[in-house]
Amino acid sequence: MAPACAVPVRDARGAWADIAALGVSQIVGYGTLYYSFGILAPAMARDIGWPTEWVFGALSAALLAGGLVAPWTGRWLDRFGAGRVMAVGSVAAAVALVAAALAPAAPAFVLALVAIEVASTFVQYGAAFPLLVQRHPGTAQQSILYLTLIAGFASTLFWPLTTWLHGTMSWREVYLVFGAMNLAVCLPIHLWLARRPKARPLPAAGADALVSTVPPSGLVPPHLRSRAFLLMGVAFAFQSLVVSSVLVHMLPILSALGLGLAGVMVSAVFGPAQVAGRFTLMVFGRDLSPLALAVISAALLPVSLILLAATAPSPVGAAVFAALFGLGNGLYSIVGGTLPLALFGPEGYGALQGRVTSIRLIVGSAAPFAFALARDWMGVDGGLLVTALLGCGAVVAFASVGLLLRRRSDRHLPPTVAEVRSDV
């Protein structure tokens, strides 16, 4: 007879199948709805007769709209099931991309861009993480890690793919192709996930590597939940400002720093660095708490920006920047799923993830436009240093959550194992 802690083979296989399928849909979702925009934005601006900064301003407004919708999306994920919501989101994403491609003038284009960002809340990590929690609650933390490991290839694949397509097509035709990809690839995956039976509840510990140790109610006691969520939200807000600013402007930043064509090659380091960081965490960092991981991920972002500003136009310095920033962003994606789960538990996780997504999108919505203005007023170096300073705020906020939990454990001796592991 198998030991009580062993993970049933069927459940483990089901988890891996869900992760692999979601990984493919996340690559397409992020590649078509997010990473392609920075490459196509100059052509969009020329086509609709706007300055490029205005196009990024429209993106900021669209991200704001997505952030406002995210809390409702989170509640729908809990109510209707994440698979169903993601299937609807695939159709919505395809329709929004086609609407943008066919937009006759700037107002219609902006409305379509808003629709794209709203649809993104249905199909990207904010929905994929709750799906894993709903289907595999006992293995959710490790499942999220493996999902982000696969999805980390989105930028590596879609930056060059978008550039290649745009070399032979207009941006409108590229968006039509991307709309078809959401229907042909993502919709069948999400429908399949929506129809699959839920996995049986698994024990909190066992021999399989997917098993996690998330307490049912989370690490934060009820009387500290509001304070802990506020600090976590502030940290995610600062990180979102940094990530949104740099990812949308990655290639223009490297070009403005004098790297030229080498900037395209350097940016290719970013995606593999995300994957390498997640793989390293999977192999060597299993005992690292989500909160400690949050501090590390937050610290890597400003360090990489300062290094880039200090070494430009050195290709070597830029490559190290891309590696560190990719590593930090890769861990940031994991933290966005695992930290709320560890702190507050799996109950109502869809709604919780919706609130987190809302904070990140609303605050980060100003980042692309603000960085474009800062680049014009202060130069690229000045914009990078200001962004790095904001990134340091995330380190302080995450560390404050750790201090909050440490004080709690000091007041309730002896601390539990979970409390000890939660300390930074």
GROMACS .gro file of C-alpha atoms in nm:
model
  424
    1MET     CA    1   0.000   0.000   0.000
    2ALA     CA    2   0.129   0.346  -0.085
    3PRO     CA    3   0.223   0.564   0.212
    4ALA     CA    4  -0.034   0.821   0.322
    5CYS     CA    5   0.181   1.111   0.212
    6ALA     CA    6   0.239   0.986  -0.140
    7VAL     CA    7   0.087   1.180  -0.428
    8PRO     CA    8  -0.139   0.969  -0.650
    9VAL     CA    9   0.020   0.919  -0.992
   10ARG     CA   10  -0.297   1.021  -1.174
   11ASP     CA   11  -0.314   1.351  -0.981
   12ALA     CA   12   0.053   1.427  -1.049
   13ARG     CA   13   0.009   1.354  -1.420
   14GLY     CA   14  -0.303   1.570  -1.425
   15ALA     CA   15  -0.114   1.859  -1.268
   16TRP     CA   16   0.166   1.835  -1.523
   17ALA     CA   17  -0.085   1.824  -1.809
   18ASP     CA   18  -0.259   2.136  -1.680
   19ILE     CA   19   0.072   2.317  -1.634
   20ALA     CA   20   0.194   2.231  -1.984
   21ALA     CA   21  -0.132   2.339  -2.146
   22LEU     CA   22  -0.147   2.662  -1.950
   23GLY     CA   23   0.217   2.730  -2.032
   24VAL     CA   24   0.141   2.729  -2.403
   25SER     CA   25  -0.158   2.959  -2.361
   26GLN     CA   26   0.043   3.199  -2.143
   27ILE     CA   27   0.321   3.221  -2.404
   28VAL     CA   28   0.067   3.313  -2.671
   29GLY     CA   29  -0.133   3.537  -2.438
   30TYR     CA   30   0.160   3.745  -2.317
   31GLY     CA   31   0.332   3.743  -2.655
   32THR     CA   32   0.033   3.867  -2.853
   33LEU     CA   33  -0.128   4.096  -2.597
   34TYR     CA   34   0.174   4.247  -2.421
   35TYR     CA   35   0.525   4.193  -2.557
   36SER     CA   36   0.437   4.281  -2.916
   37PHE     CA   37   0.315   4.632  -2.834
   38GLY     CA   38   0.652   4.798  -2.779
   39ILE     CA   39   0.772   4.681  -3.122
   40LEU     CA   40   0.454   4.781  -3.309
   41ALA     CA   41   0.386   5.110  -3.127
   42PRO     CA   42   0.593   5.338  -3.359
   43ALA     CA   43   0.410   5.204  -3.666
   44MET     CA   44   0.077   5.242  -3.486
   45ALA     CA   45   0.161   5.604  -3.407
   46ARG     CA   46   0.251   5.683  -3.768
   47ASP     CA   47  -0.064   5.514  -3.895
   48ILE     CA   48  -0.310   5.700  -3.672
   49GLY     CA   49  -0.118   6.027  -3.686
   50TRP     CA   50  -0.018   6.048  -3.321
   51PRO     CA   51   0.319   6.103  -3.151
   52THR     CA   52   0.459   5.778  -3.014
   53GLU     CA   53   0.424   5.912  -2.657
   54TRP     CA   54   0.049   5.945  -2.710
   55VAL     CA   55   0.025   5.583  -2.816
   56PHE     CA   56   0.199   5.482  -2.494
   57GLY     CA   57  -0.040   5.714  -2.312
   58ALA     CA   58  -0.328   5.520  -2.469
   59LEU     CA   59  -0.167   5.200  -2.343
   60SER     CA   60  -0.153   5.350  -1.994
   61ALA     CA   61  -0.526   5.428  -2.011
   62ALA     CA   62  -0.594   5.075  -2.132
   63LEU     CA   63  -0.391   4.925  -1.846
   64LEU     CA   64  -0.586   5.142  -1.604
   65ALA     CA   65  -0.911   5.004  -1.744
   66GLY     CA   66  -0.779   4.650  -1.704
   67GLY     CA   67  -0.688   4.727  -1.344
   68LEU     CA   68  -1.034   4.859  -1.269
   69VAL     CA   69  -1.194   4.544  -1.411
   70ALA     CA   70  -0.953   4.301  -1.240
   71PRO     CA   71  -1.140   4.278  -0.904
   72TRP     CA   72  -1.458   4.173  -1.086
   73THR     CA   73  -1.256   3.924  -1.290
   74GLY     CA   74  -1.122   3.775  -0.967
   75ARG     CA   75  -1.470   3.725  -0.826
   76TRP     CA   76  -1.585   3.566  -1.154
   77LEU     CA   77  -1.289   3.326  -1.137
   78ASP     CA   78  -1.409   3.205  -0.797
   79ARG     CA   79  -1.776   3.196  -0.896
   80PHE     CA   80  -1.770   3.042  -1.244
   81GLY     CA   81  -1.432   2.866  -1.245
   82ALA     CA   82  -1.111   2.997  -1.396
   83GLY     CA   83  -1.124   2.765  -1.699
   84ARG     CA   84  -1.456   2.904  -1.818
   85VAL     CA   85  -1.346   3.263  -1.766
   86MET     CA   86  -1.022   3.202  -1.956
   87ALA     CA   87  -1.214   3.048  -2.248
   88VAL     CA   88  -1.432   3.357  -2.271
   89GLY     CA   89  -1.117   3.567  -2.242
   90SER     CA   90  -0.958   3.395  -2.542
   91VAL     CA   91  -1.253   3.495  -2.760
   92ALA     CA   92  -1.248   3.846  -2.615
   93ALA     CA   93  -0.875   3.879  -2.682
   94ALA     CA   94  -0.913   3.769  -3.043
   95VAL     CA   95  -1.203   4.008  -3.103
   96ALA     CA   96  -1.011   4.296  -2.941
   97LEU     CA   97  -0.701   4.235  -3.154
   98VAL     CA   98  -0.911   4.225  -3.470
   99ALA     CA   99  -1.090   4.543  -3.364
  100ALA     CA  100  -0.756   4.718  -3.319
  101ALA     CA  101  -0.636   4.596  -3.657
  102LEU     CA  102  -0.950   4.725  -3.828
  103ALA     CA  103  -0.977   5.052  -3.633
  104PRO     CA  104  -1.032   5.331  -3.889
  105ALA     CA  105  -0.913   5.615  -3.663
  106ALA     CA  106  -0.752   5.694  -3.330
  107PRO     CA  107  -1.067   5.684  -3.109
  108ALA     CA  108  -1.160   5.336  -3.229
  109PHE     CA  109  -0.800   5.222  -3.185
  110VAL     CA  110  -0.796   5.343  -2.823
  111LEU     CA  111  -1.121   5.162  -2.746
  112ALA     CA  112  -0.981   4.844  -2.898
  113LEU     CA  113  -0.663   4.883  -2.692
  114VAL     CA  114  -0.877   4.911  -2.378
  115ALA     CA  115  -1.058   4.593  -2.480
  116ILE     CA  116  -0.722   4.415  -2.525
  117GLU     CA  117  -0.611   4.501  -2.171
  118VAL     CA  118  -0.947   4.405  -2.022
  119ALA     CA  119  -0.931   4.070  -2.203
  120SER     CA  120  -0.577   4.024  -2.069
  121THR     CA  121  -0.712   4.005  -1.713
  122PHE     CA  122  -0.914   3.700  -1.824
  123VAL     CA  123  -0.629   3.501  -1.980
  124GLN     CA  124  -0.293   3.593  -1.825
  125TYR     CA  125  -0.135   3.505  -1.491
  126GLY     CA  126  -0.413   3.670  -1.288
  127ALA     CA  127  -0.646   3.397  -1.415
  128ALA     CA  128  -0.399   3.113  -1.471
  129PHE     CA  129  -0.276   3.112  -1.109
  130PRO     CA  130  -0.630   3.080  -0.964
  131LEU     CA  131  -0.697   2.795  -1.208
  132LEU     CA  132  -0.403   2.602  -1.062
  133VAL     CA  133  -0.515   2.680  -0.708
  134GLN     CA  134  -0.869   2.565  -0.786
  135ARG     CA  135  -0.764   2.244  -0.958
  136HIS     CA  136  -0.457   2.151  -0.749
  137PRO     CA  137  -0.475   2.336  -0.415
  138GLY     CA  138  -0.222   2.109  -0.246
  139THR     CA  139   0.042   2.169  -0.511
  140ALA     CA  140  -0.037   2.526  -0.613
  141GLN     CA  141   0.288   2.697  -0.512
  142GLN     CA  142   0.513   2.461  -0.705
  143SER     CA  143   0.266   2.445  -0.995
  144ILE     CA  144   0.283   2.824  -1.027
  145LEU     CA  145   0.663   2.803  -1.038
  146TYR     CA  146   0.657   2.545  -1.317
  147LEU     CA  147   0.399   2.743  -1.513
  148THR     CA  148   0.610   3.058  -1.503
  149LEU     CA  149   0.911   2.850  -1.607
  150ILE     CA  150   0.733   2.764  -1.933
  151ALA     CA  151   0.569   3.102  -1.987
  152GLY     CA  152   0.904   3.278  -1.945
  153PHE     CA  153   0.974   3.200  -2.309
  154ALA     CA  154   0.701   3.445  -2.422
  155SER     CA  155   0.935   3.739  -2.474
  156THR     CA  156   1.211   3.520  -2.620
  157LEU     CA  157   0.971   3.390  -2.883
  158PHE     CA  158   0.749   3.688  -2.951
  159TRP     CA  159   0.996   3.977  -2.964
  160PRO     CA  160   1.178   3.823  -3.263
  161LEU     CA  161   0.856   3.676  -3.406
  162THR     CA  162   0.682   4.015  -3.395
  163THR     CA  163   0.987   4.184  -3.547
  164TRP     CA  164   1.000   3.926  -3.826
  165LEU     CA  165   0.628   3.947  -3.901
  166HIS     CA  166   0.639   4.325  -3.898
  167GLY     CA  167   0.919   4.313  -4.152
  168THR     CA  168   0.679   4.166  -4.407
  169MET     CA  169   0.340   4.285  -4.275
  170SER     CA  170   0.180   4.600  -4.144
  171TRP     CA  171   0.106   4.618  -3.774
  172ARG     CA  172  -0.263   4.566  -3.855
  173GLU     CA  173  -0.190   4.239  -4.033
  174VAL     CA  174   0.028   4.126  -3.744
  175TYR     CA  175  -0.261   4.186  -3.504
  176LEU     CA  176  -0.492   3.984  -3.729
  177VAL     CA  177  -0.246   3.695  -3.713
  178PHE     CA  178  -0.225   3.728  -3.335
  179GLY     CA  179  -0.605   3.730  -3.307
  180ALA     CA  180  -0.618   3.405  -3.500
  181MET     CA  181  -0.356   3.255  -3.268
  182ASN     CA  182  -0.571   3.329  -2.964
  183LEU     CA  183  -0.863   3.147  -3.125
  184ALA     CA  184  -0.669   2.857  -3.272
  185VAL     CA  185  -0.430   2.790  -2.981
  186CYS     CA  186  -0.560   2.940  -2.656
  187LEU     CA  187  -0.936   2.884  -2.687
  188PRO     CA  188  -0.914   2.503  -2.729
  189ILE     CA  189  -0.672   2.482  -2.435
  190HIS     CA  190  -0.897   2.683  -2.204
  191LEU     CA  191  -1.209   2.491  -2.309
  192TRP     CA  192  -1.024   2.165  -2.239
  193LEU     CA  193  -0.918   2.289  -1.895
  194ALA     CA  194  -1.271   2.406  -1.816
  195ARG     CA  195  -1.413   2.059  -1.891
  196ARG     CA  196  -1.149   1.855  -1.707
  197PRO     CA  197  -1.259   1.709  -1.371
  198LYS     CA  198  -1.099   1.864  -1.068
  199ALA     CA  199  -0.811   1.678  -0.908
  200ARG     CA  200  -0.867   1.505  -0.575
  201PRO     CA  201  -0.743   1.703  -0.272
  202LEU     CA  202  -0.380   1.622  -0.204
  203PRO     CA  203  -0.195   1.614   0.129
  204ALA     CA  204   0.016   1.910   0.233
  205ALA     CA  205   0.341   1.716   0.219
  206GLY     CA  206   0.469   1.415   0.037
  207ALA     CA  207   0.731   1.262  -0.183
  208ASP     CA  208   0.636   1.443  -0.504
  209ALA     CA  209   0.811   1.770  -0.581
  210LEU     CA  210   0.484   1.945  -0.661
  211VAL     CA  211   0.354   1.930  -0.305
  212SER     CA  212   0.353   2.258  -0.112
  213THR     CA  213   0.292   2.351   0.253
  214VAL     CA  214   0.044   2.637   0.237
  215PRO     CA  215  -0.161   2.662   0.558
  216PRO     CA  216  -0.538   2.671   0.485
  217SER     CA  217  -0.572   3.018   0.641
  218GLY     CA  218  -0.232   3.152   0.536
  219LEU     CA  219   0.051   3.284   0.754
  220VAL     CA  220  -0.112   3.615   0.843
  221PRO     CA  221  -0.354   3.614   1.141
  222PRO     CA  222  -0.690   3.788   1.093
  223HIS     CA  223  -0.603   4.102   1.289
  224LEU     CA  224  -0.295   4.168   1.072
  225ARG     CA  225  -0.440   4.084   0.730
  226SER     CA  226  -0.532   4.441   0.634
  227ARG     CA  227  -0.189   4.576   0.728
  228ALA     CA  228  -0.006   4.292   0.555
  229PHE     CA  229  -0.213   4.331   0.238
  230LEU     CA  230  -0.147   4.706   0.233
  231LEU     CA  231   0.230   4.654   0.256
  232MET     CA  232   0.222   4.378  -0.004
  233GLY     CA  233   0.012   4.598  -0.234
  234VAL     CA  234   0.256   4.888  -0.201
  235ALA     CA  235   0.546   4.657  -0.288
  236PHE     CA  236   0.368   4.517  -0.593
  237ALA     CA  237   0.280   4.871  -0.702
  238PHE     CA  238   0.644   4.981  -0.700
  239GLN     CA  239   0.753   4.667  -0.881
  240SER     CA  240   0.481   4.717  -1.140
  241LEU     CA  241   0.607   5.069  -1.209
  242VAL     CA  242   0.957   4.937  -1.273
  243VAL     CA  243   0.858   4.634  -1.479
  244SER     CA  244   0.599   4.815  -1.691
  245SER     CA  245   0.836   5.102  -1.766
  246VAL     CA  246   1.125   4.886  -1.878
  247LEU     CA  247   0.951   4.599  -2.056
  248VAL     CA  248   0.747   4.822  -2.286
  249HIS     CA  249   1.051   5.039  -2.363
  250MET     CA  250   1.321   4.769  -2.358
  251LEU     CA  251   1.434   4.798  -2.721
  252PRO     CA  252   1.399   5.180  -2.740
  253ILE     CA  253   1.603   5.215  -2.419
  254LEU     CA  254   1.887   5.002  -2.549
  255SER     CA  255   1.881   5.184  -2.882
  256ALA     CA  256   1.887   5.527  -2.716
  257LEU     CA  257   2.189   5.421  -2.508
  258GLY     CA  258   2.386   5.370  -2.831
  259LEU     CA  259   2.370   4.993  -2.856
  260GLY     CA  260   2.206   4.993  -3.200
  261LEU     CA  261   2.151   4.648  -3.345
  262ALA     CA  262   2.335   4.498  -3.051
  263GLY     CA  263   2.038   4.604  -2.840
  264VAL     CA  264   1.818   4.347  -3.013
  265MET     CA  265   2.071   4.076  -2.934
  266VAL     CA  266   2.106   4.193  -2.574
  267SER     CA  267   1.730   4.196  -2.524
  268ALA     CA  268   1.726   3.830  -2.626
  269VAL     CA  269   1.911   3.757  -2.299
  270PHE     CA  270   1.607   3.873  -2.103
  271GLY     CA  271   1.378   3.578  -2.176
  272PRO     CA  272   1.634   3.303  -2.109
  273ALA     CA  273   1.733   3.483  -1.787
  274GLN     CA  274   1.373   3.463  -1.669
  275VAL     CA  275   1.366   3.092  -1.739
  276ALA     CA  276   1.712   3.033  -1.590
  277GLY     CA  277   1.613   3.210  -1.269
  278ARG     CA  278   1.298   3.005  -1.234
  279PHE     CA  279   1.483   2.683  -1.311
  280THR     CA  280   1.748   2.766  -1.051
  281LEU     CA  281   1.475   2.834  -0.798
  282MET     CA  282   1.306   2.506  -0.884
  283VAL     CA  283   1.627   2.308  -0.830
  284PHE     CA  284   1.802   2.492  -0.547
  285GLY     CA  285   1.547   2.724  -0.387
  286ARG     CA  286   1.268   2.493  -0.274
  287ASP     CA  287   1.324   2.588   0.091
  288LEU     CA  288   1.318   2.961   0.016
  289SER     CA  289   1.004   3.125   0.153
  290PRO     CA  290   0.785   3.331  -0.085
  291LEU     CA  291   0.857   3.642   0.121
  292ALA     CA  292   1.234   3.600   0.098
  293LEU     CA  293   1.191   3.541  -0.274
  294ALA     CA  294   0.990   3.864  -0.297
  295VAL     CA  295   1.272   4.066  -0.141
  296ILE     CA  296   1.530   3.912  -0.375
  297SER     CA  297   1.320   3.974  -0.685
  298ALA     CA  298   1.251   4.333  -0.584
  299ALA     CA  299   1.620   4.405  -0.521
  300LEU     CA  300   1.738   4.267  -0.855
  301LEU     CA  301   1.533   4.517  -1.057
  302PRO     CA  302   1.685   4.848  -0.935
  303VAL     CA  303   2.034   4.695  -0.924
  304SER     CA  304   2.006   4.601  -1.291
  305LEU     CA  305   1.885   4.949  -1.391
  306ILE     CA  306   2.170   5.123  -1.207
  307LEU     CA  307   2.418   4.889  -1.373
  308LEU     CA  308   2.276   4.966  -1.718
  309ALA     CA  309   2.293   5.341  -1.664
  310ALA     CA  310   2.649   5.317  -1.528
  311THR     CA  311   2.794   5.098  -1.804
  312ALA     CA  312   2.617   5.218  -2.121
  313PRO     CA  313   2.693   5.186  -2.407
  314SER     CA  314   2.885   4.872  -2.315
  315PRO     CA  315   2.723   4.561  -2.471
  316VAL     CA  316   2.860   4.353  -2.185
  317GLY     CA  317   2.703   4.580  -1.923
  318ALA     CA  318   2.376   4.576  -2.114
  319ALA     CA  319   2.383   4.197  -2.133
  320VAL     CA  320   2.437   4.174  -1.756
  321PHE     CA  321   2.149   4.420  -1.708
  322ALA     CA  322   1.921   4.206  -1.925
  323ALA     CA  323   2.020   3.894  -1.731
  324LEU     CA  324   1.963   4.052  -1.387
  325PHE     CA  325   1.641   4.225  -1.493
  326GLY     CA  326   1.514   3.905  -1.654
  327LEU     CA  327   1.597   3.712  -1.338
  328GLY     CA  328   1.420   3.969  -1.119
  329ASN     CA  329   1.115   3.986  -1.344
  330GLY     CA  330   1.098   3.607  -1.364
  331LEU     CA  331   1.093   3.581  -0.985
  332TYR     CA  332   0.846   3.873  -0.967
  333SER     CA  333   0.598   3.673  -1.173
  334ILE     CA  334   0.627   3.380  -0.932
  335VAL     CA  335   0.594   3.604  -0.625
  336GLY     CA  336   0.276   3.756  -0.766
  337GLY     CA  337   0.115   3.413  -0.741
  338THR     CA  338   0.284   3.246  -0.444
  339LEU     CA  339   0.313   3.531  -0.191
  340PRO     CA  340  -0.061   3.610  -0.168
  341LEU     CA  341  -0.129   3.236  -0.144
  342ALA     CA  342   0.126   3.188   0.136
  343LEU     CA  343   0.019   3.495   0.333
  344PHE     CA  344  -0.359   3.466   0.301
  345GLY     CA  345  -0.432   3.104   0.204
  346PRO     CA  346  -0.619   2.945  -0.089
  347GLU     CA  347  -0.974   3.037   0.016
  348GLY     CA  348  -1.109   3.309  -0.212
  349TYR     CA  349  -0.779   3.314  -0.397
  350GLY     CA  350  -0.937   3.424  -0.726
  351ALA     CA  351  -1.077   3.741  -0.569
  352LEU     CA  352  -0.748   3.801  -0.386
  353GLN     CA  353  -0.551   3.762  -0.709
  354GLY     CA  354  -0.795   4.002  -0.875
  355ARG     CA  355  -0.716   4.267  -0.614
  356VAL     CA  356  -0.343   4.212  -0.657
  357THR     CA  357  -0.374   4.234  -1.035
  358SER     CA  358  -0.580   4.551  -0.997
  359ILE     CA  359  -0.311   4.718  -0.790
  360ARG     CA  360  -0.035   4.620  -1.029
  361LEU     CA  361  -0.225   4.734  -1.339
  362ILE     CA  362  -0.366   5.058  -1.202
  363VAL     CA  363  -0.036   5.179  -1.061
  364GLY     CA  364   0.166   5.038  -1.347
  365SER     CA  365  -0.068   5.192  -1.604
  366ALA     CA  366   0.109   5.525  -1.572
  367ALA     CA  367   0.453   5.372  -1.619
  368PRO     CA  368   0.487   5.348  -2.000
  369PHE     CA  369   0.367   5.705  -2.057
  370ALA     CA  370   0.553   5.846  -1.756
  371PHE     CA  371   0.880   5.682  -1.859
  372ALA     CA  372   0.842   5.812  -2.215
  373LEU     CA  373   0.804   6.166  -2.078
  374ALA     CA  374   1.091   6.120  -1.830
  375ARG     CA  375   1.313   5.998  -2.112
  376ASP     CA  376   1.239   6.314  -2.310
  377TRP     CA  377   1.289   6.549  -2.013
  378MET     CA  378   1.576   6.382  -1.826
  379GLY     CA  379   1.734   6.155  -2.081
  380VAL     CA  380   1.743   5.777  -2.067
  381ASP     CA  381   1.999   5.774  -1.784
  382GLY     CA  382   1.786   5.999  -1.564
  383GLY     CA  383   1.473   5.796  -1.632
  384LEU     CA  384   1.652   5.475  -1.541
  385LEU     CA  385   1.783   5.614  -1.212
  386VAL     CA  386   1.442   5.748  -1.105
  387THR     CA  387   1.286   5.413  -1.190
  388ALA     CA  388   1.554   5.235  -0.986
  389LEU     CA  389   1.476   5.458  -0.687
  390LEU     CA  390   1.110   5.363  -0.708
  391GLY     CA  391   1.211   4.998  -0.725
  392CYS     CA  392   1.388   5.030  -0.392
  393GLY     CA  393   1.050   5.111  -0.237
  394ALA     CA  394   0.936   4.756  -0.315
  395VAL     CA  395   1.231   4.612  -0.121
  396VAL     CA  396   1.140   4.819   0.184
  397ALA     CA  397   0.771   4.722   0.166
  398PHE     CA  398   0.837   4.348   0.134
  399ALA     CA  399   1.087   4.363   0.419
  400SER     CA  400   0.821   4.538   0.629
  401VAL     CA  401   0.586   4.243   0.577
  402GLY     CA  402   0.861   4.016   0.709
  403LEU     CA  403   0.906   4.235   1.017
  404LEU     CA  404   0.531   4.229   1.074
  405LEU     CA  405   0.527   3.850   1.075
  406ARG     CA  406   0.841   3.833   1.290
  407ARG     CA  407   0.680   4.053   1.557
  408ARG     CA  408   0.375   3.829   1.546
  409SER     CA  409   0.583   3.515   1.598
  410ASP     CA  410   0.778   3.682   1.880
  411ARG     CA  411   0.450   3.757   2.062
  412HIS     CA  412   0.317   3.402   2.021
  413LEU     CA  413   0.594   3.171   2.137
  414PRO     CA  414   0.670   2.904   2.042
  415PRO     CA  415   0.629   2.991   1.673
  416THR     CA  416   0.498   2.737   1.428
  417VAL     CA  417   0.715   2.591   1.155
  418ALA     CA  418   0.521   2.791   0.897
  419GLU     CA  419   0.587   3.116   1.085
  420VAL     CA  420   0.959   3.048   1.111
  421ARG     CA  421   0.978   2.973   0.736
  422SER     CA  422   0.791   3.295   0.657
  423ASP     CA  423   1.059   3.520   0.802
  424VAL     CA  424   1.281   3.710   0.559
   0.00000   0.00000   0.00000
